[in-house]
Every structure is written in C-alpha cells, then in structure tokens.
Short mmCIF file of N, CA and C in Angstrom, two decimals:
data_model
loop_
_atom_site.label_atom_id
_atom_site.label_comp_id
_atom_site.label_asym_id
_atom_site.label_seq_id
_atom_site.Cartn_x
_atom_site.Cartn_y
_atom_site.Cartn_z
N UNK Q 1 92.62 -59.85 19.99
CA UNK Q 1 92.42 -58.84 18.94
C UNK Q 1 91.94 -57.52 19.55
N UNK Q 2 92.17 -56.53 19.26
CA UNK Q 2 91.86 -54.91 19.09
C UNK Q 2 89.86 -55.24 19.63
N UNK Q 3 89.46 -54.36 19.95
CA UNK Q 3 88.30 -54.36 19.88
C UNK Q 3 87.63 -52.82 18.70
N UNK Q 4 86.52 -53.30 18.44
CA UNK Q 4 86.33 -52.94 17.17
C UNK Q 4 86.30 -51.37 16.88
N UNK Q 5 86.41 -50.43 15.82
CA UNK Q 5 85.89 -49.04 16.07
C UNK Q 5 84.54 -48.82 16.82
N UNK Q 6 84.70 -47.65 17.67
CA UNK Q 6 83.47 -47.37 17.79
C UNK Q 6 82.36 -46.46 16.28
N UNK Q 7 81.18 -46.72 16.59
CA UNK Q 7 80.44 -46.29 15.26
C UNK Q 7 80.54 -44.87 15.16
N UNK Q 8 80.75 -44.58 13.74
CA UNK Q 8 80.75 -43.27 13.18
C UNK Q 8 79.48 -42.40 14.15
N UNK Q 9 79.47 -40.62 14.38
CA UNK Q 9 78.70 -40.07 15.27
C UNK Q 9 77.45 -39.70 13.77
N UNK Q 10 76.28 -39.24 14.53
CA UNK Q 10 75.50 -39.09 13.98
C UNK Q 10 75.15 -37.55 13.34
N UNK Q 11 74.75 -37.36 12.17
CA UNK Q 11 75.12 -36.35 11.59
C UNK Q 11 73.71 -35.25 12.12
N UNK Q 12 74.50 -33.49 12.16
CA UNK Q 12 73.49 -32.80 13.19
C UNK Q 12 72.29 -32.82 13.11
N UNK Q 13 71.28 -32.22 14.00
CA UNK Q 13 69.70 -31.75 13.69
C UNK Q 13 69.70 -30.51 13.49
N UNK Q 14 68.41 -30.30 12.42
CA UNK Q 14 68.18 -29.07 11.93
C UNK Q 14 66.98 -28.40 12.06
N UNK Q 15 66.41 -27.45 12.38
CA UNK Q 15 65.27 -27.33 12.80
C UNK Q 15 64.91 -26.08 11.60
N UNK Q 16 63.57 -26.12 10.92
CA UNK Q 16 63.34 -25.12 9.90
C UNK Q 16 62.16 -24.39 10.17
N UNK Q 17 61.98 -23.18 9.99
CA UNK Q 17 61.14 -22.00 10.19
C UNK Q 17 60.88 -21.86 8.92
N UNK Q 18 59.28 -22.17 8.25
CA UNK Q 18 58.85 -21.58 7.12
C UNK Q 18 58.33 -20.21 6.86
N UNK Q 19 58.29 -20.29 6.27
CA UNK Q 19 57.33 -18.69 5.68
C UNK Q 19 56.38 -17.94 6.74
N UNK Q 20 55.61 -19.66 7.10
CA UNK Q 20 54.49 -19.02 7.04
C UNK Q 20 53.80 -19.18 8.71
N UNK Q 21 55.21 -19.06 9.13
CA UNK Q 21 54.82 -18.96 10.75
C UNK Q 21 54.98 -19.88 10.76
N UNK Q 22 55.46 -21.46 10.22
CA UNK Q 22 55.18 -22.72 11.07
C UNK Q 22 57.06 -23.29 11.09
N UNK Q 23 56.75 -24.26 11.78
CA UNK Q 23 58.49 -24.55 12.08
C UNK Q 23 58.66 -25.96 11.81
N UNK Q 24 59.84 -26.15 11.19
CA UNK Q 24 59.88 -27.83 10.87
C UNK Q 24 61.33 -27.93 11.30
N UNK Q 25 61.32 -29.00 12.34
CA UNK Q 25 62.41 -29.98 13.04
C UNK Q 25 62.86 -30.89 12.04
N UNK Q 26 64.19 -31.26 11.75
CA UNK Q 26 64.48 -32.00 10.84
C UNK Q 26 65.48 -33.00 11.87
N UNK Q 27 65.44 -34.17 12.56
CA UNK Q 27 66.09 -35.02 13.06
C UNK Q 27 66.77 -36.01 12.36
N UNK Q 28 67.62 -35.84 12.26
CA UNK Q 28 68.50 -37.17 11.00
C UNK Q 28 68.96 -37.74 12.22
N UNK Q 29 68.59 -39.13 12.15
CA UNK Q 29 69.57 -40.28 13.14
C UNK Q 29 70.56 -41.26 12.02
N UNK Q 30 71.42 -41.23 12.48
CA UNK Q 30 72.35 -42.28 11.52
C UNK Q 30 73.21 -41.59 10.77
N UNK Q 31 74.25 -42.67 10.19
CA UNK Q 31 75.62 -41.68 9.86
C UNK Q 31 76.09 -41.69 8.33
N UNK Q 32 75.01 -41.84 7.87
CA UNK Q 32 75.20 -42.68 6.05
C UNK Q 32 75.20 -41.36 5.64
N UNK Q 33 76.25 -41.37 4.61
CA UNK Q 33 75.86 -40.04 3.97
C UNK Q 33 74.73 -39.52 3.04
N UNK Q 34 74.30 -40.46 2.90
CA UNK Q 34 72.88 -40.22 1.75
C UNK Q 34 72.19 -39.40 2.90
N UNK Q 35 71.94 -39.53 4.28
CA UNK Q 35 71.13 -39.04 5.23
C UNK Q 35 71.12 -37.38 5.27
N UNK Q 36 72.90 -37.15 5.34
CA UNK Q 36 73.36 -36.16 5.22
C UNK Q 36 73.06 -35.34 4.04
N UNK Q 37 73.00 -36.20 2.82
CA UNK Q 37 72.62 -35.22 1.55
C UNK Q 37 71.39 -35.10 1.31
N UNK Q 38 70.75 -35.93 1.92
CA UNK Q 38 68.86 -35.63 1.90
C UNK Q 38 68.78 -34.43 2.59
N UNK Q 39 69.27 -34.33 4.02
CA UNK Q 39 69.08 -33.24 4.73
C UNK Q 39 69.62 -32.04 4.00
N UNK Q 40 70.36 -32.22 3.56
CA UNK Q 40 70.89 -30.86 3.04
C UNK Q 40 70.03 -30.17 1.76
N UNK Q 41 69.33 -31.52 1.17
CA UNK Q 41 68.44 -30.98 -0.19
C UNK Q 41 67.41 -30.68 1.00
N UNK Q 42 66.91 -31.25 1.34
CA UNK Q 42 65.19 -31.03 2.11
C UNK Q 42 65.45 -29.53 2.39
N UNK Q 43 66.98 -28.86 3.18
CA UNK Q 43 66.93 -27.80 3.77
C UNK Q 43 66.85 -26.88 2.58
N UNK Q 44 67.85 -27.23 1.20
CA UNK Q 44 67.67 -26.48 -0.02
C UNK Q 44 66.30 -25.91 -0.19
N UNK Q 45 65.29 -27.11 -0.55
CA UNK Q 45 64.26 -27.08 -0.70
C UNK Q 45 63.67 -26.01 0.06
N UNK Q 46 63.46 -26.10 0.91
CA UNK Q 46 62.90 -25.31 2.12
C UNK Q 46 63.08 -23.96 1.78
N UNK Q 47 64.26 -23.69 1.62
CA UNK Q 47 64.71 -22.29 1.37
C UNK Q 47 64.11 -21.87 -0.28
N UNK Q 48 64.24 -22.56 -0.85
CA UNK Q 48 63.60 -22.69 -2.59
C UNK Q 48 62.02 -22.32 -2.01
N UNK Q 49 61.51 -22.54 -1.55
CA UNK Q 49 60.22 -22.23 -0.92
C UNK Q 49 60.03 -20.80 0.08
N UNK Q 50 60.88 -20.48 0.35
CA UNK Q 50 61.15 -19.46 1.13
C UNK Q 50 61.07 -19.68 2.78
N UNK Q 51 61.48 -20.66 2.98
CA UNK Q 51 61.55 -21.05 4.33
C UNK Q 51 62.88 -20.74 4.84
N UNK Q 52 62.81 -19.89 6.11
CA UNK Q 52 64.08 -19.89 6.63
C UNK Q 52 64.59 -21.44 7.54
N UNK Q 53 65.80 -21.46 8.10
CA UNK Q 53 66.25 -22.74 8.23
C UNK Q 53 66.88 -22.19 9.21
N UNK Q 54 67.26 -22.09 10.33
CA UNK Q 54 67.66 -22.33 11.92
C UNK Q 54 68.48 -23.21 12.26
N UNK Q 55 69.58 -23.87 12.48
CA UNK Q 55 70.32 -24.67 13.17
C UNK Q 55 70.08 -24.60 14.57
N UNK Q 56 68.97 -25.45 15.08
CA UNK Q 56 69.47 -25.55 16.89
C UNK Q 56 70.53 -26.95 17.13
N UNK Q 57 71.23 -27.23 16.69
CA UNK Q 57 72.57 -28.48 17.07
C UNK Q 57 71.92 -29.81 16.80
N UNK Q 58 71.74 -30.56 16.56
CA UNK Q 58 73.13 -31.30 17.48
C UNK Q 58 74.50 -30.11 17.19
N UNK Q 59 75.73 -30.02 17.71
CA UNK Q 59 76.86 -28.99 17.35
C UNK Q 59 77.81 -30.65 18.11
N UNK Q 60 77.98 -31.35 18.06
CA UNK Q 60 79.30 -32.55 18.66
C UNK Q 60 78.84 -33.60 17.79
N UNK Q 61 79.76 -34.39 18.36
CA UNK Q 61 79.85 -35.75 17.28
C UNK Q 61 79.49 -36.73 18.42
N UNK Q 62 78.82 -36.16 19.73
CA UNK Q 62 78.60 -36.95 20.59
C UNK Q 62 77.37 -37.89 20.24
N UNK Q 63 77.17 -39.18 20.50
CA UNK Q 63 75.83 -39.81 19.86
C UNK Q 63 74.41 -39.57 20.69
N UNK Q 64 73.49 -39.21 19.84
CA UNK Q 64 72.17 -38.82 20.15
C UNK Q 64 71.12 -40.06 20.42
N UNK Q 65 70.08 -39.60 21.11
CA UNK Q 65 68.78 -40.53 20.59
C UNK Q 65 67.62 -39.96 20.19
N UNK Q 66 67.12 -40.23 18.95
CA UNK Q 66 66.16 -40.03 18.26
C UNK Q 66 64.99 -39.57 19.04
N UNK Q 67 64.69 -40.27 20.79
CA UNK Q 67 63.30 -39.74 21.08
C UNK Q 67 63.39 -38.85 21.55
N UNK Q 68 64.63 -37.97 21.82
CA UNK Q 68 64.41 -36.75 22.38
C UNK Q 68 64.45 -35.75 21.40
N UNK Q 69 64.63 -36.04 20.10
CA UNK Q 69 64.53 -35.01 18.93
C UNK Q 69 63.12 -35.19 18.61
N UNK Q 70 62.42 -36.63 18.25
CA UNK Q 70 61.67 -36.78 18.11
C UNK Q 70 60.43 -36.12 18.98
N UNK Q 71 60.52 -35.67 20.09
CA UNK Q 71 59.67 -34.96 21.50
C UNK Q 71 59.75 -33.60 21.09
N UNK Q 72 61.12 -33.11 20.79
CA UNK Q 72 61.12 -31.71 20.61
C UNK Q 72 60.40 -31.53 19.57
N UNK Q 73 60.60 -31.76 18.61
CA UNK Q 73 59.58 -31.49 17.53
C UNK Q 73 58.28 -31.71 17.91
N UNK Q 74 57.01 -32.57 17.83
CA UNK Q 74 56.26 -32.89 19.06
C UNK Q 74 55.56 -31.46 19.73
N UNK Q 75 56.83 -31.05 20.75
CA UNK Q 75 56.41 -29.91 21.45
C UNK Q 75 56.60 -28.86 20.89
N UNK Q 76 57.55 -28.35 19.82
CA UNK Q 76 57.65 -26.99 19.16
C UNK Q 76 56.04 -27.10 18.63
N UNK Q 77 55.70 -28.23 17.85
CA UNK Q 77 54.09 -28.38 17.34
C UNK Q 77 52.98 -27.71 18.37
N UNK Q 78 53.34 -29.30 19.16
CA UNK Q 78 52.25 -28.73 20.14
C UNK Q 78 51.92 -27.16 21.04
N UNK Q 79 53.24 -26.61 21.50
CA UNK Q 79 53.20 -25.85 22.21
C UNK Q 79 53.07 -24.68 21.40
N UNK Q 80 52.69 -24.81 19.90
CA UNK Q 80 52.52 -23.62 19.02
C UNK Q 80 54.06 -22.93 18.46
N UNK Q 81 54.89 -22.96 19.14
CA UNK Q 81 56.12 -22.44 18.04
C UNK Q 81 56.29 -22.95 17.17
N UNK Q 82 55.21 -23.68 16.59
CA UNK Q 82 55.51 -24.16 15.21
C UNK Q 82 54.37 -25.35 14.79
N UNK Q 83 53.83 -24.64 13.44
CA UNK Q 83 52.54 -25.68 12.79
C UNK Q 83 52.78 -26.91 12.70
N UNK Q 84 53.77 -26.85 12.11
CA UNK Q 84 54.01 -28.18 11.49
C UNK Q 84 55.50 -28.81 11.56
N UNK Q 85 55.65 -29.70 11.45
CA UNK Q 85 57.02 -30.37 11.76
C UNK Q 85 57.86 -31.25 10.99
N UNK Q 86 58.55 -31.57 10.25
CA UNK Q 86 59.63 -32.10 9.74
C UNK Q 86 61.01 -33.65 10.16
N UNK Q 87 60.42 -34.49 10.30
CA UNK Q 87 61.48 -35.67 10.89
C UNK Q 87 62.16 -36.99 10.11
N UNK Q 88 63.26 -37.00 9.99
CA UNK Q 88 64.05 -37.73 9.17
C UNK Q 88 65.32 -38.55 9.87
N UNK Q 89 64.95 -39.73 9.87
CA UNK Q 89 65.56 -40.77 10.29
C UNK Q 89 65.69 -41.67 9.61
N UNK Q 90 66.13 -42.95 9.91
CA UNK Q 90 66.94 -44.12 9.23
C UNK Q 90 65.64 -44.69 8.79
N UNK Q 91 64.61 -44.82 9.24
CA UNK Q 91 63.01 -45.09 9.14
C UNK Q 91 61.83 -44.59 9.19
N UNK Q 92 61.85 -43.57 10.34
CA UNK Q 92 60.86 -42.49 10.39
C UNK Q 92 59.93 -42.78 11.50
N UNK Q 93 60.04 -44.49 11.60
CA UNK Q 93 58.93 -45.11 12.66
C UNK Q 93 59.11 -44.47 14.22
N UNK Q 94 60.98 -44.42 14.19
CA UNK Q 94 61.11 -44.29 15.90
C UNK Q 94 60.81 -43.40 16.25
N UNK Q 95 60.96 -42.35 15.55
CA UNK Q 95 61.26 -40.90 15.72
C UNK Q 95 59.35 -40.45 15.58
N UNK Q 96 58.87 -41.20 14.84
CA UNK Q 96 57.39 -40.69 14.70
C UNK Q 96 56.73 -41.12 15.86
N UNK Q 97 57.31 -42.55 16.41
CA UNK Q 97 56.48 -42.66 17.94
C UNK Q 97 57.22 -41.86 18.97
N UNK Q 98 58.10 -40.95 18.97
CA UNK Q 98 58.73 -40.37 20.01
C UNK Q 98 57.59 -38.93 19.84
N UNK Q 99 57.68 -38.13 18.79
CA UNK Q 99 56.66 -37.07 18.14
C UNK Q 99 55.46 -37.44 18.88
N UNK Q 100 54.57 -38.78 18.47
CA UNK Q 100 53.47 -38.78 18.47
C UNK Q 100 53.26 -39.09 20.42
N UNK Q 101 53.96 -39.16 21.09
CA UNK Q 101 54.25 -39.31 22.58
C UNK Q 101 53.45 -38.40 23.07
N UNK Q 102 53.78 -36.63 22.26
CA UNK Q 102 53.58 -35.54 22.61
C UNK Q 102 51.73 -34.96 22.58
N UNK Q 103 51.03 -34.80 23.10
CA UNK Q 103 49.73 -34.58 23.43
C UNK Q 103 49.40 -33.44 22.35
N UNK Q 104 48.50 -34.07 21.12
CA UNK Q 104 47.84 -33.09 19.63
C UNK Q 104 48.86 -32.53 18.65
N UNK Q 105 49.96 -33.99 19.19
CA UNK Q 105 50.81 -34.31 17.19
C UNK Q 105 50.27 -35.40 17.12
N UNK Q 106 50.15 -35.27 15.85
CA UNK Q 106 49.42 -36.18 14.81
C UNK Q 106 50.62 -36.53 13.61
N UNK Q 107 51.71 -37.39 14.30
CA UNK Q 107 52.97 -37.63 13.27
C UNK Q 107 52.48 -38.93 12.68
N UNK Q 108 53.27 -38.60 11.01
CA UNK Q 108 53.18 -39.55 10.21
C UNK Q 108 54.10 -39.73 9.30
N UNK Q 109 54.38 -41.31 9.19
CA UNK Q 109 55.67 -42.00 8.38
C UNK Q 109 55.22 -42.12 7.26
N UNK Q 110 56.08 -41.42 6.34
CA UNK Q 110 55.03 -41.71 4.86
C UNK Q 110 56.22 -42.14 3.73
N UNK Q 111 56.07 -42.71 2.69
CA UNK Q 111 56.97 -43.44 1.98
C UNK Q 111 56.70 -43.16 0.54
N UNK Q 112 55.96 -41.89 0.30
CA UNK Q 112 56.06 -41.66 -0.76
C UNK Q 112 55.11 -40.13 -0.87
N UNK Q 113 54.72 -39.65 -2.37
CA UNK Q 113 54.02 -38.57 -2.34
C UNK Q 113 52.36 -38.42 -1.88
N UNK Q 114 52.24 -39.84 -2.10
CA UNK Q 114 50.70 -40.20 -1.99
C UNK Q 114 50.20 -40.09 -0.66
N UNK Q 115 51.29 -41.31 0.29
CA UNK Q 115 51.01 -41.10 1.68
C UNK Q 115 51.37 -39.87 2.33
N UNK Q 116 51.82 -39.25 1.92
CA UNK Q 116 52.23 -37.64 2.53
C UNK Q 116 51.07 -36.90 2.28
N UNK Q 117 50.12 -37.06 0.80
CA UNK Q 117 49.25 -36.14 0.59
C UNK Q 117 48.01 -36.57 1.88
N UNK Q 118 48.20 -37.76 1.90
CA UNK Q 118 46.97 -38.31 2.47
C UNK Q 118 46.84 -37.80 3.73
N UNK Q 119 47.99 -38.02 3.91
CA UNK Q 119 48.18 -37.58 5.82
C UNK Q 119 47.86 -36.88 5.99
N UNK Q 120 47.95 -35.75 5.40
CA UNK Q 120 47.65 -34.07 5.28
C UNK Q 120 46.24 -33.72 5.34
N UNK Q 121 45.72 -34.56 4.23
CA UNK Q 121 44.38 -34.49 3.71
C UNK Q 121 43.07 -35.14 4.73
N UNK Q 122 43.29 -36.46 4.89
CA UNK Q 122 43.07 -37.14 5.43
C UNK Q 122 42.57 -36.95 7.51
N UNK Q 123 44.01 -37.04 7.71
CA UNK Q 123 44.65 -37.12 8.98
C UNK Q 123 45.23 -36.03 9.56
N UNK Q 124 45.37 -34.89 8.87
CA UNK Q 124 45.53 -33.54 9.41
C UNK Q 124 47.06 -33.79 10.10
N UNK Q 125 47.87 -34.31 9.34
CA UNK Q 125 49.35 -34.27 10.12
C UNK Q 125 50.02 -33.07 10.47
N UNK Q 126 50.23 -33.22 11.38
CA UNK Q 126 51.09 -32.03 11.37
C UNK Q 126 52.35 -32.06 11.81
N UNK Q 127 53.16 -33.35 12.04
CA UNK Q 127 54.28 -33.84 11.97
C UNK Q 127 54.61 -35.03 11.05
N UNK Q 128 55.51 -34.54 9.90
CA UNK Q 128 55.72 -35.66 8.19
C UNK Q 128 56.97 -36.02 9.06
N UNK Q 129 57.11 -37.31 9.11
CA UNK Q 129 58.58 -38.76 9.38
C UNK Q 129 59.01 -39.23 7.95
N UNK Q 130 60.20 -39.00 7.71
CA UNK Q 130 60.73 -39.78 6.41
C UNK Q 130 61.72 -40.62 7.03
N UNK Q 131 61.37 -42.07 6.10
CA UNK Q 131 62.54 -43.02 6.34
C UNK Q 131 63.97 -42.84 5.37
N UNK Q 132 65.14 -42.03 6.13
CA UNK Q 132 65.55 -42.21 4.40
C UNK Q 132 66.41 -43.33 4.22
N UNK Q 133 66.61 -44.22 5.10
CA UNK Q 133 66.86 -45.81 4.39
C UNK Q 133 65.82 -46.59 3.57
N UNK Q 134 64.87 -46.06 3.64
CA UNK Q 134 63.52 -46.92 2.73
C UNK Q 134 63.11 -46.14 1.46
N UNK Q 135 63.79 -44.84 1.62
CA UNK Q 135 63.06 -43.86 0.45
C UNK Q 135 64.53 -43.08 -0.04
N UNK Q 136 64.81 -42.92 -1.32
CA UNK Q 136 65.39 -42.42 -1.71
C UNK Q 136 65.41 -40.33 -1.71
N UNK Q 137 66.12 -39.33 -2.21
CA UNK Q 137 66.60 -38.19 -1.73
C UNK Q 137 65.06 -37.76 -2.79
N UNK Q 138 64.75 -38.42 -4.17
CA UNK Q 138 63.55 -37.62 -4.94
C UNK Q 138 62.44 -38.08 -4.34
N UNK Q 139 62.21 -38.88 -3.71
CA UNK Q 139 60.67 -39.35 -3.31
C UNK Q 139 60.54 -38.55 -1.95
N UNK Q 140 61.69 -38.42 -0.88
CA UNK Q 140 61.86 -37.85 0.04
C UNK Q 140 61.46 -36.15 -0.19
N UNK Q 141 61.87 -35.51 -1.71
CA UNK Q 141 61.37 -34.67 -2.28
C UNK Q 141 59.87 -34.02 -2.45
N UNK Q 142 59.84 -35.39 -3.45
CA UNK Q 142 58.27 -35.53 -3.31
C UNK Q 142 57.23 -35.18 -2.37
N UNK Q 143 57.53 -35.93 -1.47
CA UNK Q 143 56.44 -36.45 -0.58
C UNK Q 143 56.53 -35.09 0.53
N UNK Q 144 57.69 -34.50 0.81
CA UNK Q 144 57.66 -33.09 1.63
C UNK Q 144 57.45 -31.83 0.87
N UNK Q 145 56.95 -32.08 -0.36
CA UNK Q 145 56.07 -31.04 -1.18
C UNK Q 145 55.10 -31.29 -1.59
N UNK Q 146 54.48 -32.50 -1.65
CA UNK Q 146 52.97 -33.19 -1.26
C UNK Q 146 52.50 -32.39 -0.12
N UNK Q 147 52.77 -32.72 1.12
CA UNK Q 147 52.21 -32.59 2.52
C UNK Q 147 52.48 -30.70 2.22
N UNK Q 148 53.40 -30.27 2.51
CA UNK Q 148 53.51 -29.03 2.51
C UNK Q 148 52.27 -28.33 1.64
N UNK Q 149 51.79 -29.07 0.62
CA UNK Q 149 51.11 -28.66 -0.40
C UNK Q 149 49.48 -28.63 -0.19
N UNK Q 150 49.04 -29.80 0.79
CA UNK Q 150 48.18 -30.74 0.88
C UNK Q 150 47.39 -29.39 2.45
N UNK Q 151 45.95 -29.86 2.06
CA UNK Q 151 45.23 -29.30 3.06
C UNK Q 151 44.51 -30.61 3.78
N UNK Q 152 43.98 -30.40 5.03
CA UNK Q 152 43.19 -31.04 5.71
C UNK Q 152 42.25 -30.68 4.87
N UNK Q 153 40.96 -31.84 4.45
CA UNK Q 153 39.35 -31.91 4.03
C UNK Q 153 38.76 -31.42 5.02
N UNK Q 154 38.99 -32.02 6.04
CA UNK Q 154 37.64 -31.75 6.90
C UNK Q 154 36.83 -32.72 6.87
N UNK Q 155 35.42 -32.38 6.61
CA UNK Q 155 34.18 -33.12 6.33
C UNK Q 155 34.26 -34.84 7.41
N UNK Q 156 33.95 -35.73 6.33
CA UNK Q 156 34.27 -36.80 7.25
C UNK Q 156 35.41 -37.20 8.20
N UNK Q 157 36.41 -36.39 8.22
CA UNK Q 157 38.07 -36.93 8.60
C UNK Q 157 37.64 -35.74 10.05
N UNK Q 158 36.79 -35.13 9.86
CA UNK Q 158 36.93 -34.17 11.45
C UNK Q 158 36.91 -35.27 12.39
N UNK Q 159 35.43 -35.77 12.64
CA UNK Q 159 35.23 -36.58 13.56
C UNK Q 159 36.71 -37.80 14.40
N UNK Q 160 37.35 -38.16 13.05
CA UNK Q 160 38.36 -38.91 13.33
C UNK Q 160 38.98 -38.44 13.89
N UNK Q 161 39.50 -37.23 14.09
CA UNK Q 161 40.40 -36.25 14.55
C UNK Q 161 40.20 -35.75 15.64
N UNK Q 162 39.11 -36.15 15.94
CA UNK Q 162 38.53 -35.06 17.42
C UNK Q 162 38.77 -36.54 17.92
N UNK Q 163 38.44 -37.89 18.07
CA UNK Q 163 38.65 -38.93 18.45
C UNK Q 163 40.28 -39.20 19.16
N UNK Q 164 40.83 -38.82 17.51
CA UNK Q 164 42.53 -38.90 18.11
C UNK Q 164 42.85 -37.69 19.10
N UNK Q 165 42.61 -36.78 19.18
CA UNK Q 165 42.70 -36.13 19.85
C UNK Q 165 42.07 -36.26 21.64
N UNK Q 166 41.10 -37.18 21.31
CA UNK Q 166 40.30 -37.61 23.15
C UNK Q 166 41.02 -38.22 23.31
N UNK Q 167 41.63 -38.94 22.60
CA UNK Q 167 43.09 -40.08 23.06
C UNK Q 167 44.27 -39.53 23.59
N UNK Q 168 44.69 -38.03 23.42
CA UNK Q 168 45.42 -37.11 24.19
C UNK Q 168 45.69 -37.49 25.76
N UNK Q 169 44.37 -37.11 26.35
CA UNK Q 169 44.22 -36.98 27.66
C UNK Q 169 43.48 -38.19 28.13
N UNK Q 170 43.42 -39.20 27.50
CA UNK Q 170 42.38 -40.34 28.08
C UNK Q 170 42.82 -41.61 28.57
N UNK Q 171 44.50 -41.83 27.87
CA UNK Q 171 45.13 -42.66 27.86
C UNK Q 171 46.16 -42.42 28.88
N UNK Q 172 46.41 -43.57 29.69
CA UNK Q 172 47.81 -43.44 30.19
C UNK Q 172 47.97 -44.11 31.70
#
C-alpha cells in the first residue's frame, strides 16, 4: 500500500504589539481550523482594543516546533521588547514550558477567565498560554481580556515572586 499523507503544515505565528508598549507573541501549533479562527478573533480582538498586530512568519507551510516560538516570546518578554506575551497552542502546556525556559517569564496555562485573572493578579504573569483544543474561541476570549484586564496585587504575592524569580539564576 501507498504510504500515508504526510500531516497537514501548521498554521502561521503572529506576534502582537499593544497599545501600550507591550508585545504579545501568538504561537498556534497545529492545523485544525478552529486554531486558525481563534487566532484570527484573538488578533480581531487585539485590534478592537487598539493593539497593533505585526506578522513576524511563520511565512511556509514548512512544519515548526512550538519551543522555539515558545522561547521567542519568553525573550521578546524578557529582553523588554515586550511586557507581556500571548501563546496559543493545541494545549498551552508545551509552549508555556518552552516560555517559562526563558530567565523572569512567568508563563501561564489558563483554561478559563478566572485562571487568567488569577495569574495576573496573583502570579504577575506576564506570558498567558491558551489551550485551544481544551478551550473553546469565547472562553479563549474571555480569559485574554481577564489577564489583559487584571493587575498584579502585590502585597502577599510579592514575596512569591521574588522567590520565582531566585529560581532564575539558581537552578541549572
């Protein structure tokens, strides 16, 4: 017999520049079109907000891997071209441990509006992971106008933060 198709290529990355000086990486891994139409609302969105939106490629249908999108984002954070960050994959997990690789991102997989606020609030994220095989295109909504919305407290959650952060340089 024939051997089988190879798998459909993975649809591009998008990288977004908000308003307000900060920049959000949008990494879609996987070839489902729901992935494709999330990305395209999230980018709507964005712009509905007044965020400009940037295409740096993928530009081929050649197949990618998630941890090197996942890094770039990561480092646009870290290295200051950008506050905050944006990542969307088939789960959010891979791509959030590729992000969180990067030395003072603080990425987080969140699955709804609540855990997005929290992260924010809480945990001072500054890289949001959406699964969009686990979360549909309105919760995916949701939850990246939660966080966008959402401030760090402070108060008790500093200490935690300065902790994750000694874990930067302490580990390895």
């Amino acid at each position: 017999p024939p051997p089988p198709p190879p798998p459909p290529p993975p649809p591009p990355f998008f990288f977004f520049t908000p308003k307000t000086a900060t920049a959000i990486l949008s990494g879609l891994v996987g070839s489902e079109m729901c992935i494709r139409d999330s990305k395209e609302q999230l980018a709507g969105e964005l712009h509905d907000l007044g965020h400009e939106v940037l295409d740096l490629g993928v530009h081929s249908t050649d197949r990618v891997d998630y941890p090197d999108f996942g890094a770039a984002v990561g480092r646009a954070v870290a290295g200051g071209d950008a506050e905050v960050g944006l990542c969307v994959c088939g789960s959010g997990i891979g791509i959030a441990m590729a992000a969180n690789k990067v030395p003072g991102v603080r990425a987080a997989t969140v699955y709804d509006a609540t855990s997005a606020r929290l992260a924010r609030q809480h945990n001072d994220a500054n890289v949001l992971c959406l699964g969009e095989r686990l979360i549909g295109p309105e919760v995916a909504s949701e939850a990246l106008r939660a966080w966008l919305n959402a401030e760090f407290e402070g108060g008790r959650h500093v200490g935690r933060i300065d902790k994750l952060s000694d874990l930067d340089g302490s580990l390895g």
